[in-house]
Amino acid sequence: MLLVGIVTFSIAIPLCYNTVNAFHYTRLAVIIFIISVVEGVSIINICDGGISIYCSLVFQSDMTVIMEVLLFIVGSICLMTFNPKGSSESPREYSLVVIFSVIGGSMILSSNDLITIYLSTELQSFALYIIAALSRDSLRSVQASVKYFILGAWSSAFILLGVGIIYTSTGSTSLVSMSDWISSTSIGPFSNAGLGLIFIYSGYLFKVSAAPFHNWAPDVYQNTPTVVTMMLITLPKVSIITALFTITNKFINTNVMYALLVVSVSSIVIGAVTGLVQTQLRRLIAFSTINHVGFIVLCLGLGVESSSNALIFYVLQYSLSTIIIWISIIAYESGERPVNYLSDLRQSFSKYSIVTFSIVISLFSIIGLPPIVGFIAKMGVLWSSVDEGAYVNFMVAIMSSVVSASYYLKIIKIIMFDGGGSKMIETPHRIRISNISPLHAYTISTGTAFICLFILDSEVLINSIELSLLTI
């Protein structure tokens, strides 16, 4: 369905450039994503045990289908959020580029070969480079996109170098063949295969902004449009983290696990401590993202079934909470000036009380307050670390959660109780009408309801994740 959408957009955009505005392309792309979601849900039961096609280049399991459905939902939300009032000023190519990005992410999830994973990653990355540079009139946005492109190309070179080194050792790039080879061979930290794994993990950890490969993230997130920042935070992490999960399952190696545990500690600490001194909202959320990536990498480093369940569940709930927060920020923004500083969120409760309630609930979920869904996700990660004896990671995660909670509570304090500060540009309409469409209001309310009502029957989703992992 996505390929049909690409062909349709490639033909329609040049032929109808002066007659059809960007809003109609956005509607068509959203319909394509919705149909893809329905198709994905309908084939979940068909993938029982997993399906390999194209000589095992592609492997489809229940878990990959679930993550693909999440990608399609995130893609449709990003499309609907961009220029929500339907103005024709947005680039017509935006919908096509978003579809390319989602297709790349979907191919990453289903790939069962290192070369296929690399090519899919590049397809997604090139689309994100273009999206990051959509605001061509903004010098800061162009600088951020160039920085993102150069450093992204550097990380891609590391990945390709690692794939080449592993190919010289194993004679194959198939994950199935290399898994069989590794099970019968001891991989040392200084062997060719071990060196190749280091390069591959370094490249992919850069793309998800894990420490110490995180320096690009705050600058890029700060200088790109809000909806683009939402895409950069959610889309690559869903697909690449799932790919790392697949690679880690195939390359179970003690040295790799120890390295991932070290990366998780550094990400958790840097994200929690550095976020304390931030006054710019997007930089703060960037370091918050680094902190949560540390929790996800901790699940990868443990490499057991319980941590696998915790990883998938953590990615799902974090993506949902993050999307709600970013859509709420778009609602706070006036037409003339975005929300850049924490002080710009003052008086938000008096203007958008319902949206403020949603963002507060999402922040509570990210903090991990019981009994919201975020608490269950963090508890799963911490419980897995205790079971595996990773007590250092457990203590660091506990302390960082307390530290990071302070700046989340600071945001809530500013939103709910601070009445002064910088004034947002107001009109009689903008006081009562948010800067999002009714469809986005439904998205925020549905996501918030899921976060709140999950505590009533949490076993359904958790059991579904456990069953989907059995197909890997």
XYZ file of C-alpha atoms in Angstrom:
472
model
C 0.000 0.000 0.000
C 2.828 2.386 0.791
C 4.471 1.642 -2.565
C 1.193 2.488 -4.306
C 1.169 5.744 -2.376
C 4.704 6.598 -3.524
C 3.802 6.004 -7.168
C 0.632 8.073 -6.791
C 2.437 11.007 -5.202
C 5.327 10.867 -7.680
C 2.863 11.236 -10.551
C 0.406 13.624 -8.921
C 2.805 16.215 -7.515
C 4.362 17.266 -10.892
C 1.084 17.053 -12.846
C -1.157 18.811 -10.314
C 1.324 21.188 -8.725
C -0.713 24.341 -9.404
C -4.191 22.871 -8.921
C -3.924 20.709 -5.780
C -2.621 22.143 -2.508
C -0.622 20.387 0.166
C -3.652 19.738 2.367
C -5.134 17.289 -0.147
C -1.844 15.393 -0.405
C -1.760 15.171 3.377
C -5.279 13.740 3.456
C -4.372 11.136 0.851
C -1.207 10.138 2.728
C -3.121 9.802 6.005
C -5.667 7.540 4.291
C -2.802 5.397 2.975
C -1.370 5.055 6.488
C -4.771 4.185 7.947
C -5.263 1.445 5.352
C -1.753 0.171 6.142
C -2.641 0.051 9.849
C -5.765 -1.985 9.098
C -3.771 -4.353 6.881
C -1.111 -4.741 9.568
C -3.632 -5.551 12.280
C -5.354 -8.073 10.016
C -2.174 -10.116 9.392
C -0.933 -10.325 12.989
C -2.437 -13.776 13.492
C -1.168 -14.936 10.086
C 2.466 -14.381 11.155
C 2.276 -16.998 13.896
C 5.800 -18.402 14.132
C 7.180 -15.861 11.666
C 7.322 -15.784 7.869
C 10.540 -15.576 5.813
C 10.437 -14.401 2.200
C 12.933 -13.470 -0.521
C 15.490 -16.076 0.574
C 15.260 -14.928 4.210
C 16.056 -11.308 3.348
C 12.759 -10.355 4.981
C 11.339 -11.892 8.141
C 7.868 -10.928 9.306
C 6.746 -11.746 12.838
C 3.987 -10.555 15.123
C 6.451 -8.232 16.843
C 7.552 -6.581 13.589
C 3.921 -6.136 12.549
C 3.097 -4.468 15.884
C 6.018 -2.068 15.526
C 5.088 -1.371 11.887
C 1.565 -0.481 12.980
C 3.114 1.904 15.512
C 5.218 3.456 12.734
C 2.156 3.953 10.527
C 0.267 5.597 13.385
C 3.193 7.913 14.168
C 3.549 8.783 10.478
C -0.132 9.657 10.134
C -0.001 11.817 13.268
C 3.061 13.665 11.962
C 1.247 14.320 8.691
C -1.902 15.556 10.382
C 0.040 17.752 12.772
C 2.004 19.549 10.064
C 0.037 22.652 9.082
C -3.121 21.416 10.804
C -5.413 24.202 9.634
C -5.079 23.140 6.015
C -3.167 26.068 4.579
C -1.581 25.542 1.178
C 1.717 27.064 2.303
C 3.329 23.794 3.407
C 5.548 21.965 0.899
C 3.649 19.533 -1.295
C 6.558 17.108 -1.132
C 6.231 16.769 2.643
C 3.718 13.908 2.475
C 5.861 11.984 -0.016
C 8.982 12.388 2.123
C 7.140 11.191 5.236
C 5.943 8.110 3.344
C 9.543 7.381 2.299
C 10.660 7.693 5.911
C 7.965 5.319 7.157
C 8.716 2.823 4.376
C 12.381 2.874 5.376
C 11.441 2.241 8.992
C 9.084 -0.565 8.005
C 11.815 -2.212 5.931
C 14.243 -1.942 8.859
C 11.782 -3.817 11.056
C 11.327 -6.650 8.558
C 14.928 -6.958 7.370
C 16.805 -10.153 8.151
C 20.090 -9.223 6.493
C 22.696 -6.632 7.465
C 22.819 -5.128 3.966
C 19.025 -4.853 3.830
C 18.966 -3.229 7.266
C 21.641 -0.741 6.176
C 19.849 0.214 2.937
C 16.547 0.586 4.784
C 18.242 2.777 7.376
C 19.601 5.021 4.649
C 16.165 5.302 3.034
C 14.698 6.474 6.317
C 17.664 8.719 7.113
C 17.638 10.547 3.764
C 13.953 11.302 4.207
C 14.629 12.680 7.686
C 17.507 14.832 6.367
C 15.094 16.412 3.877
C 12.378 16.917 6.483
C 14.853 18.569 8.856
C 15.610 21.171 6.159
C 11.988 21.976 5.275
C 12.217 25.452 6.827
C 14.615 26.721 4.186
C 14.061 30.343 5.222
C 15.416 29.649 8.702
C 19.201 29.740 8.983
C 19.146 27.763 12.238
C 16.998 25.045 10.688
C 19.340 24.729 7.712
C 22.367 24.551 10.021
C 20.667 21.836 12.073
C 19.825 19.802 8.975
C 23.382 20.076 7.617
C 24.798 18.998 10.976
C 22.341 16.111 11.111
C 23.251 15.079 7.556
C 27.038 15.183 8.032
C 27.041 13.314 11.332
C 24.416 10.885 10.050
C 26.592 10.116 7.032
C 29.526 9.537 9.385
C 27.511 7.029 11.428
C 26.325 5.306 8.249
C 29.946 4.882 7.192
C 30.648 3.179 10.526
C 27.722 0.804 9.993
C 28.834 -0.094 6.479
C 32.414 -0.621 7.652
C 31.178 -2.956 10.385
C 29.069 -4.921 7.904
C 32.086 -5.307 5.626
C 34.317 -6.521 8.458
C 31.732 -9.081 9.572
C 31.322 -10.277 5.989
C 35.064 -10.938 5.732
C 34.829 -13.122 8.853
C 31.596 -15.010 8.213
C 31.251 -14.921 4.428
C 27.617 -13.859 4.733
C 25.447 -10.911 5.718
C 22.363 -12.971 6.550
C 21.449 -12.820 10.232
C 20.423 -16.483 10.171
C 23.746 -17.668 8.710
C 25.804 -15.459 11.002
C 23.835 -16.637 14.032
C 24.737 -20.237 13.194
C 28.386 -19.255 12.662
C 28.606 -17.341 15.928
C 26.990 -20.166 17.922
C 29.896 -22.419 16.920
C 32.668 -19.794 17.174
C 34.010 -17.772 20.069
C 34.117 -14.041 19.325
C 36.751 -12.073 21.190
C 36.624 -8.299 21.668
C 39.591 -7.849 19.313
C 38.545 -10.341 16.643
C 37.318 -9.211 13.233
C 33.708 -10.086 14.014
C 33.915 -8.329 17.380
C 35.359 -5.215 15.745
C 32.599 -5.283 13.142
C 29.937 -5.457 15.841
C 31.509 -2.460 17.592
C 31.259 -0.370 14.415
C 27.675 -1.471 13.724
C 26.459 -0.748 17.236
C 28.304 2.586 17.311
C 26.586 3.711 14.123
C 23.108 2.712 15.227
C 23.527 4.033 18.767
C 24.446 7.373 17.204
C 21.194 7.392 15.239
C 19.144 6.903 18.417
C 21.223 9.559 20.269
C 22.620 7.262 22.941
C 25.571 8.578 24.955
C 28.395 9.127 24.154
C 27.023 9.639 20.611
C 24.405 12.183 21.675
C 25.999 15.601 21.106
C 24.116 16.269 17.872
C 20.632 15.704 19.315
C 20.082 18.858 21.449
C 21.205 21.220 18.669
C 19.171 19.482 15.959
C 16.015 19.186 18.071
C 16.286 22.816 19.162
C 16.558 24.293 15.665
C 14.003 22.250 13.707
C 10.223 22.842 13.526
C 8.165 21.210 16.246
C 6.560 18.543 14.082
C 9.959 17.671 12.593
C 11.398 17.307 16.088
C 8.544 14.951 16.947
C 9.422 12.821 13.924
C 13.146 12.778 14.703
C 12.452 11.637 18.267
C 9.955 8.872 17.468
C 10.351 7.365 13.981
C 14.072 6.411 13.996
C 13.957 5.076 17.530
C 11.028 2.733 16.919
C 12.642 1.143 13.865
C 16.342 1.211 14.774
C 15.863 0.005 18.342
C 13.830 -2.927 17.043
C 16.620 -3.659 14.539
C 19.197 -3.554 17.345
C 16.978 -5.912 19.305
C 16.963 -8.359 16.375
C 20.733 -8.098 15.860
C 21.394 -8.547 19.580
C 19.283 -11.705 19.647
C 21.324 -13.132 16.768
C 24.722 -11.964 18.073
C 24.489 -12.955 21.718
C 27.964 -12.061 22.969
C 29.164 -11.263 26.478
C 31.462 -8.434 25.381
C 28.651 -6.767 23.433
C 26.316 -7.057 26.419
C 28.857 -5.421 28.750
C 29.423 -2.596 26.277
C 25.678 -1.980 26.006
C 25.373 -1.862 29.794
C 28.116 0.791 29.916
C 26.348 2.812 27.208
C 23.082 2.544 29.138
C 24.675 3.907 32.318
C 26.273 6.846 30.496
C 23.028 7.667 28.661
C 20.929 7.503 31.816
C 23.332 9.691 33.809
C 24.000 12.286 31.095
C 20.321 12.579 30.203
C 19.256 13.039 33.819
C 22.011 15.359 35.064
C 22.428 17.596 32.008
C 18.698 18.158 31.742
C 18.663 19.884 35.129
C 20.337 23.048 33.825
C 18.307 23.454 30.635
C 16.015 26.451 30.160
C 15.085 25.715 26.544
C 12.214 23.264 26.229
C 13.458 21.274 23.254
C 16.962 20.851 24.609
C 15.461 19.609 27.860
C 13.319 17.077 25.992
C 16.403 16.072 23.984
C 18.279 15.152 27.159
C 15.132 13.478 28.453
C 15.163 11.357 25.299
C 18.806 10.425 25.909
C 17.855 9.342 29.423
C 15.060 7.094 28.159
C 17.276 5.663 25.425
C 19.541 4.573 28.270
C 16.695 2.520 29.747
C 16.043 0.936 26.355
C 19.730 0.117 25.804
C 19.742 -1.431 29.287
C 17.106 -3.891 28.068
C 19.294 -4.686 25.053
C 22.319 -5.261 27.267
C 20.503 -7.712 29.525
C 19.534 -9.899 26.571
C 16.924 -12.078 28.295
C 13.275 -12.784 27.559
C 11.937 -10.603 30.364
C 14.049 -7.648 29.230
C 12.820 -8.166 25.654
C 9.243 -7.805 26.845
C 10.207 -4.721 28.839
C 11.996 -3.203 25.825
C 9.046 -3.474 23.436
C 6.603 -2.273 26.070
C 8.878 0.655 26.986
C 9.178 1.742 23.344
C 5.397 1.600 22.884
C 4.512 3.638 25.961
C 7.339 6.136 25.479
C 6.345 6.774 21.859
C 2.737 7.354 22.910
C 3.618 9.733 25.750
C 6.126 11.647 23.610
C 3.639 12.134 20.774
C 1.021 13.490 23.171
C 3.557 15.931 24.636
C 4.644 17.224 21.232
C 1.103 17.616 19.899
C 0.271 19.513 23.083
C 3.275 21.782 22.514
C 1.973 22.479 19.007
C -1.336 23.441 20.611
C 0.493 25.890 22.894
C 2.307 27.562 20.022
C 0.936 30.726 18.528
C 1.059 31.299 14.802
C 3.894 33.813 15.024
C 6.230 32.337 17.632
C 6.981 28.761 18.728
C 7.484 27.671 22.302
C 11.256 27.722 22.782
C 11.776 28.363 26.493
C 10.170 26.857 29.559
C 8.886 30.310 30.492
C 6.828 30.340 27.284
C 4.609 27.657 28.816
C 3.353 29.970 31.550
C -0.400 30.633 31.673
C -0.978 27.536 29.546
C -3.490 26.081 31.982
C -5.713 29.166 31.813
C -5.729 29.027 28.001
C -5.766 25.304 27.203
C -6.908 23.512 30.333
C -7.846 20.225 28.608
C -4.601 20.040 26.629
C -2.680 20.894 29.786
C -4.296 17.958 31.565
C -3.104 15.634 28.771
C 0.480 16.875 28.838
C 0.598 16.595 32.645
C -0.631 12.984 32.497
C 1.980 12.211 29.813
C 4.744 13.773 31.903
C 3.644 11.721 34.910
C 3.857 8.627 32.704
C 7.372 9.502 31.531
C 8.428 10.127 35.141
C 7.158 6.656 36.006
C 4.625 7.518 38.682
C 2.393 4.606 39.693
C -0.029 3.341 38.557
C 0.309 4.965 35.115
C 1.636 2.983 32.152
C 5.115 4.537 32.383
C 5.562 3.126 35.875
C 4.841 -0.403 34.636
C 7.361 0.035 31.800
C 10.142 1.279 34.087
C 9.351 -1.377 36.657
C 9.762 -4.050 33.974
C 13.203 -2.704 33.030
C 14.366 -2.455 36.640
C 13.017 -5.886 37.523
C 14.896 -7.439 34.588
C 18.149 -5.752 35.655
C 17.787 -7.160 39.181
C 17.063 -10.657 37.847
C 20.254 -10.548 35.757
C 22.424 -9.182 38.557
C 23.006 -5.775 36.934
C 22.832 -4.032 40.297
C 24.948 -1.047 39.242
C 22.601 -0.309 36.357
C 19.643 -0.802 38.687
C 20.911 1.737 41.227
C 21.890 4.243 38.534
C 18.456 3.921 36.911
C 16.682 4.438 40.241
C 18.701 7.539 41.145
C 18.444 9.039 37.662
C 14.668 8.570 37.705
C 14.515 10.644 40.874
C 16.822 13.307 39.416
C 15.012 13.539 36.075
C 11.645 13.731 37.834
C 12.682 17.156 39.141
C 12.771 18.810 35.722
C 9.559 17.097 34.625
C 7.882 18.444 37.756
C 9.401 21.839 36.955
C 7.594 21.799 33.598
C 4.342 20.847 35.324
C 4.809 23.663 37.851
C 5.336 26.230 35.097
C 2.326 25.000 33.114
C -0.072 24.739 36.038
C 0.898 27.388 38.576
C 3.150 30.092 37.078
C 1.150 33.055 35.847
C 3.820 35.505 34.722
C 6.670 35.396 32.238
C 6.788 35.919 28.530
C 3.454 36.534 26.854
C 2.299 34.559 23.898
C 0.693 36.521 21.083
C -3.036 36.438 21.689
C -6.115 37.081 19.590
C -9.763 36.668 20.608
C -9.873 33.371 18.718
C -6.531 32.028 19.828
C -7.489 32.307 23.478
C -10.141 29.610 23.066
C -9.150 27.736 19.937
C -5.994 25.671 19.962
C -3.578 25.518 17.070
C -4.541 21.932 16.204
C -7.377 20.354 14.280
C -10.255 18.396 15.864
C -8.600 15.188 14.677
C -5.554 16.043 16.778
C -7.784 16.729 19.730
C -9.172 13.215 19.337
C -5.614 11.867 19.110
C -4.587 13.598 22.331
C -7.719 12.490 24.168
C -7.419 8.880 22.952
C -3.755 8.638 23.935
C -4.419 10.198 27.320
C -7.316 7.810 27.908
C -5.047 4.868 27.087
C -2.431 6.063 29.572
C -5.053 6.512 32.295
C -7.184 3.425 31.611
C -4.274 1.045 31.055
C -4.155 0.351 34.773
C -7.606 -1.271 34.591
C -6.461 -4.165 32.391
C -2.708 -4.045 31.850
C -2.367 -7.795 31.280
C -3.857 -7.659 27.771
C -1.061 -5.632 26.156
C 1.701 -7.270 28.192
C 0.533 -10.772 27.241
C 0.226 -9.704 23.594
C 3.848 -8.512 23.612
C 5.023 -11.787 25.161
C 3.171 -13.796 22.513
C 4.556 -11.658 19.681
C 8.123 -12.231 20.903
C 7.621 -15.991 20.641
C 7.584 -15.640 16.837
C 11.154 -14.292 16.671
